[in-house]
Short mmCIF file of N, CA, C and O in Angstrom, two decimals:
data_model
loop_
_atom_site.label_atom_id
_atom_site.label_comp_id
_atom_site.label_asym_id
_atom_site.label_seq_id
_atom_site.Cartn_x
_atom_site.Cartn_y
_atom_site.Cartn_z
N MET A 60 0.23 101.33 127.75
CA MET A 60 -0.22 100.36 126.77
C MET A 60 1.18 98.89 127.24
O MET A 60 2.13 99.28 127.54
N LYS A 61 -0.18 98.01 128.05
CA LYS A 61 0.82 96.81 128.54
C LYS A 61 1.04 95.75 127.54
O LYS A 61 0.47 95.89 126.21
N LEU A 62 2.13 94.71 127.37
CA LEU A 62 2.47 94.56 126.16
C LEU A 62 3.03 92.95 126.98
O LEU A 62 3.59 92.70 128.16
N THR A 63 2.22 91.41 126.59
CA THR A 63 2.82 90.41 127.02
C THR A 63 3.83 89.77 126.10
O THR A 63 2.90 89.61 124.71
N ALA A 64 4.71 89.53 126.23
CA ALA A 64 5.66 88.49 125.25
C ALA A 64 6.33 86.85 125.73
O ALA A 64 6.45 86.94 126.64
N GLU A 65 6.25 86.25 124.52
CA GLU A 65 6.67 84.73 125.12
C GLU A 65 8.15 84.67 124.21
O GLU A 65 8.14 85.06 122.92
N ILE A 66 9.09 84.16 124.92
CA ILE A 66 10.46 84.69 123.93
C ILE A 66 11.18 83.03 124.48
O ILE A 66 11.19 82.57 125.28
N SER A 67 11.35 82.48 123.23
CA SER A 67 12.28 80.99 123.46
C SER A 67 13.44 81.60 122.85
O SER A 67 14.16 82.03 121.60
N MET A 68 14.69 80.87 123.56
CA MET A 68 16.26 81.32 122.68
C MET A 68 16.70 79.91 122.54
O MET A 68 16.55 79.05 123.21
N TYR A 69 17.27 79.59 121.22
CA TYR A 69 17.97 78.58 120.64
C TYR A 69 18.96 78.60 120.36
O TYR A 69 19.66 79.55 119.33
N PRO A 70 20.21 78.96 121.58
CA PRO A 70 21.71 79.35 121.01
C PRO A 70 22.09 78.10 120.01
O PRO A 70 21.95 76.93 120.63
N LEU A 71 22.94 78.48 119.36
CA LEU A 71 23.73 77.68 118.40
C LEU A 71 25.02 76.91 118.54
O LEU A 71 26.07 77.53 118.12
N GLN A 72 24.69 76.20 120.02
CA GLN A 72 26.04 75.70 120.31
C GLN A 72 25.28 74.23 121.60
O GLN A 72 24.63 74.40 121.55
N ASP A 73 26.45 73.47 121.68
CA ASP A 73 26.17 72.40 122.38
C ASP A 73 25.72 72.72 124.04
O ASP A 73 25.31 72.09 124.24
N ASN A 74 26.60 74.00 124.53
CA ASN A 74 26.33 73.77 125.79
C ASN A 74 25.39 74.76 125.89
O ASN A 74 25.06 76.19 125.90
N TYR A 75 23.92 74.67 125.47
CA TYR A 75 22.91 75.75 125.27
C TYR A 75 22.21 75.94 126.65
O TYR A 75 21.40 77.10 126.73
N LEU A 76 22.13 75.26 127.52
CA LEU A 76 21.87 75.99 128.56
C LEU A 76 22.69 77.05 129.81
O LEU A 76 21.58 77.54 129.93
N ASP A 77 23.49 77.29 129.34
CA ASP A 77 24.04 78.27 130.30
C ASP A 77 23.91 79.55 129.78
O ASP A 77 23.32 80.42 130.32
N PRO A 78 23.65 79.59 128.27
CA PRO A 78 22.87 81.06 127.91
C PRO A 78 22.01 81.29 128.18
O PRO A 78 21.31 82.20 128.27
N ILE A 79 20.90 80.08 128.03
CA ILE A 79 19.33 80.34 128.43
C ILE A 79 19.49 81.09 130.07
O ILE A 79 18.48 81.87 129.90
N ARG A 80 19.84 80.12 131.13
CA ARG A 80 19.90 80.48 132.26
C ARG A 80 20.42 82.09 132.12
O ARG A 80 19.80 82.69 132.97
N TRP A 81 21.60 82.49 132.07
CA TRP A 81 22.04 83.62 131.86
C TRP A 81 21.09 84.56 131.10
O TRP A 81 20.76 85.90 131.89
N PHE A 82 20.53 84.04 129.91
CA PHE A 82 19.52 85.25 129.51
C PHE A 82 18.09 85.73 130.55
O PHE A 82 17.84 86.56 130.70
N ILE A 83 17.84 84.48 131.18
CA ILE A 83 16.72 84.85 132.09
C ILE A 83 17.07 85.46 133.34
O ILE A 83 16.74 86.08 133.56
N ALA A 84 18.14 85.42 133.70
CA ALA A 84 18.80 86.21 134.79
C ALA A 84 18.67 87.52 134.52
O ALA A 84 18.79 88.63 135.48
N ARG A 85 19.18 87.57 133.35
CA ARG A 85 19.23 89.01 133.15
C ARG A 85 17.68 89.88 132.92
O ARG A 85 17.54 91.21 133.29
N VAL A 86 16.87 88.91 132.68
CA VAL A 86 15.33 89.34 132.39
C VAL A 86 14.89 90.08 133.51
O VAL A 86 13.93 90.99 134.02
N ASP A 87 15.39 88.90 134.64
CA ASP A 87 14.80 88.91 136.17
C ASP A 87 15.55 90.42 136.56
O ASP A 87 15.02 90.96 137.97
N ALA A 88 16.59 90.98 136.21
CA ALA A 88 16.96 92.39 136.38
C ALA A 88 16.13 93.69 136.78
O ALA A 88 16.41 94.59 136.94
N TYR A 89 15.28 93.12 135.68
CA TYR A 89 14.09 94.39 135.18
C TYR A 89 12.71 94.16 136.07
O TYR A 89 12.27 93.24 136.08
N PRO A 90 12.95 95.23 137.35
CA PRO A 90 11.76 94.93 138.71
C PRO A 90 10.37 95.42 137.98
O PRO A 90 9.76 94.76 138.39
N ASN A 91 10.40 96.10 136.59
CA ASN A 91 9.00 96.43 135.97
C ASN A 91 8.61 95.51 134.87
O ASN A 91 7.68 95.64 134.38
N ILE A 92 9.25 94.35 134.70
CA ILE A 92 8.72 93.36 134.14
C ILE A 92 8.52 91.92 134.83
O ILE A 92 9.43 91.45 135.42
N GLU A 93 7.89 91.64 134.70
CA GLU A 93 7.09 90.35 135.05
C GLU A 93 7.44 89.39 134.28
O GLU A 93 7.31 89.45 133.31
N ARG A 94 8.10 88.10 135.07
CA ARG A 94 8.40 87.14 134.08
C ARG A 94 8.14 85.47 134.86
O ARG A 94 8.12 85.37 136.05
N VAL A 95 7.45 84.54 133.67
CA VAL A 95 7.28 83.15 134.33
C VAL A 95 7.92 82.26 133.02
O VAL A 95 8.19 82.65 131.94
N THR A 96 8.94 81.20 133.50
CA THR A 96 9.42 80.57 132.73
C THR A 96 8.73 79.26 132.46
O THR A 96 8.70 78.53 134.16
N ASN A 97 8.83 78.37 132.08
CA ASN A 97 8.50 77.37 132.12
C ASN A 97 9.34 76.53 130.76
O ASN A 97 10.56 76.74 130.78
N ALA A 98 8.87 75.14 130.91
CA ALA A 98 9.96 74.12 129.82
C ALA A 98 10.35 74.59 128.59
O ALA A 98 11.20 74.30 128.04
N MET A 99 9.37 75.18 128.08
CA MET A 99 9.35 75.83 126.38
C MET A 99 9.70 77.16 126.60
O MET A 99 10.13 77.42 125.14
N ALA A 100 9.37 78.10 127.08
CA ALA A 100 9.74 79.31 126.55
C ALA A 100 9.48 79.96 127.97
O ALA A 100 9.22 79.43 129.25
N THR A 101 9.85 81.49 128.10
CA THR A 101 9.74 82.21 128.60
C THR A 101 8.96 83.40 128.49
O THR A 101 8.86 84.08 127.41
N GLN A 102 7.58 83.83 129.36
CA GLN A 102 6.80 85.13 129.29
C GLN A 102 7.06 85.98 130.11
O GLN A 102 7.86 85.93 131.09
N VAL A 103 6.71 87.06 129.41
CA VAL A 103 6.93 88.39 130.27
C VAL A 103 5.61 89.58 129.86
O VAL A 103 5.40 89.49 128.77
N CYS A 104 5.86 90.43 130.82
CA CYS A 104 4.69 91.19 130.67
C CYS A 104 5.38 92.44 131.35
O CYS A 104 5.70 92.29 132.24
N GLY A 105 4.70 93.83 130.62
CA GLY A 105 5.16 94.98 131.33
C GLY A 105 4.70 96.00 130.27
O GLY A 105 4.07 95.75 129.46
N ASP A 106 5.06 97.30 130.67
CA ASP A 106 4.77 98.35 129.53
C ASP A 106 5.45 98.20 128.23
O ASP A 106 6.76 97.73 128.29
N TYR A 107 4.73 98.65 127.87
CA TYR A 107 5.11 98.23 126.21
C TYR A 107 6.68 98.56 125.92
O TYR A 107 7.45 98.06 125.60
N PRO A 108 6.79 99.77 125.94
CA PRO A 108 8.12 100.29 125.52
C PRO A 108 9.19 99.90 126.57
O PRO A 108 10.70 99.21 126.06
N ASP A 109 8.71 99.78 127.62
CA ASP A 109 9.87 99.01 128.84
C ASP A 109 10.34 97.34 128.19
O ASP A 109 11.53 97.22 128.30
N VAL A 110 9.15 96.24 127.78
CA VAL A 110 9.36 95.02 127.54
C VAL A 110 10.39 95.21 125.90
O VAL A 110 11.02 94.55 125.93
N MET A 111 9.72 96.10 125.03
CA MET A 111 10.89 96.21 123.85
C MET A 111 12.13 96.84 124.09
O MET A 111 12.92 96.02 123.40
N ALA A 112 12.26 97.40 124.84
CA ALA A 112 13.52 98.07 125.26
C ALA A 112 14.23 96.91 125.73
O ALA A 112 15.53 97.04 125.52
N MET A 113 13.86 96.05 126.81
CA MET A 113 14.82 95.39 127.52
C MET A 113 14.92 94.35 126.49
O MET A 113 15.89 93.69 126.57
N LEU A 114 14.32 93.84 125.81
CA LEU A 114 14.55 93.04 124.74
C LEU A 114 15.28 92.78 123.60
O LEU A 114 16.30 92.13 123.21
N ALA A 115 15.36 94.32 123.06
CA ALA A 115 16.51 94.35 122.22
C ALA A 115 18.03 94.79 123.07
O ALA A 115 18.75 94.40 122.43
N LYS A 116 17.91 95.23 124.19
CA LYS A 116 19.03 95.25 124.70
C LYS A 116 19.54 93.80 125.06
O LYS A 116 20.91 93.39 125.02
N GLU A 117 18.61 92.84 125.80
CA GLU A 117 19.31 91.48 126.31
C GLU A 117 19.42 90.76 124.75
O GLU A 117 20.49 89.96 124.97
N MET A 118 18.72 90.77 123.78
CA MET A 118 19.19 90.40 122.84
C MET A 118 20.35 90.77 122.31
O MET A 118 21.09 89.56 122.04
N ALA A 119 20.61 91.61 122.09
CA ALA A 119 22.22 91.97 122.04
C ALA A 119 22.72 91.71 122.53
O ALA A 119 24.14 91.42 122.41
N ALA A 120 23.05 91.47 123.80
CA ALA A 120 23.81 91.45 124.56
C ALA A 120 23.87 89.62 124.68
O ALA A 120 25.18 89.16 124.91
N ALA A 121 22.72 89.28 124.48
CA ALA A 121 23.06 87.59 124.44
C ALA A 121 24.02 87.41 123.03
O ALA A 121 25.07 86.30 123.19
N HIS A 122 23.99 87.85 121.85
CA HIS A 122 24.54 87.81 120.88
C HIS A 122 25.89 88.21 120.86
O HIS A 122 26.94 87.62 120.41
N GLN A 123 26.20 89.38 121.46
CA GLN A 123 27.51 89.74 121.70
C GLN A 123 28.63 88.82 123.00
O GLN A 123 29.56 88.35 122.61
N LYS A 124 28.14 88.28 123.73
CA LYS A 124 28.61 87.25 124.55
C LYS A 124 28.77 85.96 124.11
O LYS A 124 29.85 85.03 123.93
N TRP A 125 27.27 85.38 123.68
CA TRP A 125 27.39 84.07 123.41
C TRP A 125 27.42 83.77 122.01
O TRP A 125 27.66 82.26 121.61
N GLY A 126 27.44 84.67 120.72
CA GLY A 126 27.51 84.18 119.64
C GLY A 126 26.20 84.02 118.85
O GLY A 126 25.53 84.56 119.40
N LYS A 127 26.17 83.59 118.17
CA LYS A 127 25.13 83.14 117.23
C LYS A 127 24.11 82.24 118.45
O LYS A 127 24.07 81.29 118.88
N ALA A 128 22.64 82.99 117.91
CA ALA A 128 21.66 82.42 118.51
C ALA A 128 20.04 83.00 117.97
O ALA A 128 20.20 83.86 117.32
N VAL A 129 19.59 81.71 118.30
CA VAL A 129 17.75 82.02 117.25
C VAL A 129 16.47 82.87 118.44
O VAL A 129 16.89 81.72 119.79
N PHE A 130 16.45 83.35 118.60
CA PHE A 130 15.16 83.94 118.91
C PHE A 130 13.85 83.87 118.53
O PHE A 130 13.65 84.74 117.45
N VAL A 131 12.84 83.26 118.80
CA VAL A 131 11.34 83.24 118.62
C VAL A 131 10.68 83.96 119.94
O VAL A 131 10.78 83.68 120.90
N CYS A 132 10.09 85.32 118.98
CA CYS A 132 9.14 85.98 120.00
C CYS A 132 7.56 85.85 119.22
O CYS A 132 7.50 85.83 118.49
N LYS A 133 6.75 86.01 120.33
CA LYS A 133 5.09 86.45 119.99
C LYS A 133 4.88 87.38 121.13
O LYS A 133 5.22 87.15 122.11
N PHE A 134 4.12 87.98 120.56
CA PHE A 134 3.55 89.40 121.36
C PHE A 134 2.41 89.27 120.95
O PHE A 134 1.56 89.19 120.26
N ILE A 135 1.62 90.13 121.95
CA ILE A 135 0.36 90.45 122.25
C ILE A 135 -0.32 91.52 122.87
O ILE A 135 0.28 91.47 124.11
N GLY A 136 -0.78 92.46 122.57
CA GLY A 136 -1.00 93.59 122.95
C GLY A 136 -2.08 93.38 124.40
O GLY A 136 -2.78 92.95 124.08
N GLY A 137 -1.32 94.17 125.67
CA GLY A 137 -2.02 93.54 126.51
C GLY A 137 -1.73 92.80 127.80
O GLY A 137 -0.43 92.25 127.42
N GLU A 138 -2.02 92.96 128.83
CA GLU A 138 -1.46 92.40 130.02
C GLU A 138 -2.40 90.71 129.96
O GLU A 138 -3.26 90.73 130.47
N LEU A 139 -1.57 89.75 130.11
CA LEU A 139 -2.14 88.35 130.20
C LEU A 139 -1.58 88.12 131.49
O LEU A 139 -0.47 88.18 132.45
N ASP A 140 -2.37 87.20 132.49
CA ASP A 140 -1.61 86.77 134.10
C ASP A 140 -1.53 85.82 133.54
O ASP A 140 -1.92 84.61 133.25
N LEU A 141 0.08 85.87 133.84
CA LEU A 141 1.25 84.81 133.58
C LEU A 141 0.89 83.65 134.10
O LEU A 141 1.66 82.59 133.82
N ALA A 142 0.53 83.60 135.36
CA ALA A 142 0.04 82.66 136.63
C ALA A 142 -1.11 81.74 136.25
O ALA A 142 -1.00 80.65 136.69
N HIS A 143 -2.00 82.00 134.98
CA HIS A 143 -2.72 81.33 134.98
C HIS A 143 -2.13 79.91 134.21
O HIS A 143 -1.42 80.19 133.22
N SER A 144 -3.11 78.64 134.47
CA SER A 144 -3.03 77.58 133.86
C SER A 144 -4.38 76.88 134.03
O SER A 144 -4.95 76.97 134.95
N GLU A 145 -4.28 75.82 133.06
CA GLU A 145 -5.46 75.19 132.84
C GLU A 145 -5.25 73.62 132.81
O GLU A 145 -4.41 73.05 132.54
#
């Protein structure tokens, strides 16, 4: 089963762009997960267990490296076309 997720990261620090860029670069290291980022959020799509494992690992790594951050995630079962726009 495929999973599409939208993730927004809100680091609780003045220099918030570095942790966000770092997180996105880490997501890009997963060749089996498709990623699209816009001004508001990052969308990822892949096999359900792969996406969930990536999120668990990378959110923990972000908290360990950068300290407090809020992650807001939305999930939809299935594969969405991340290139779609209207």
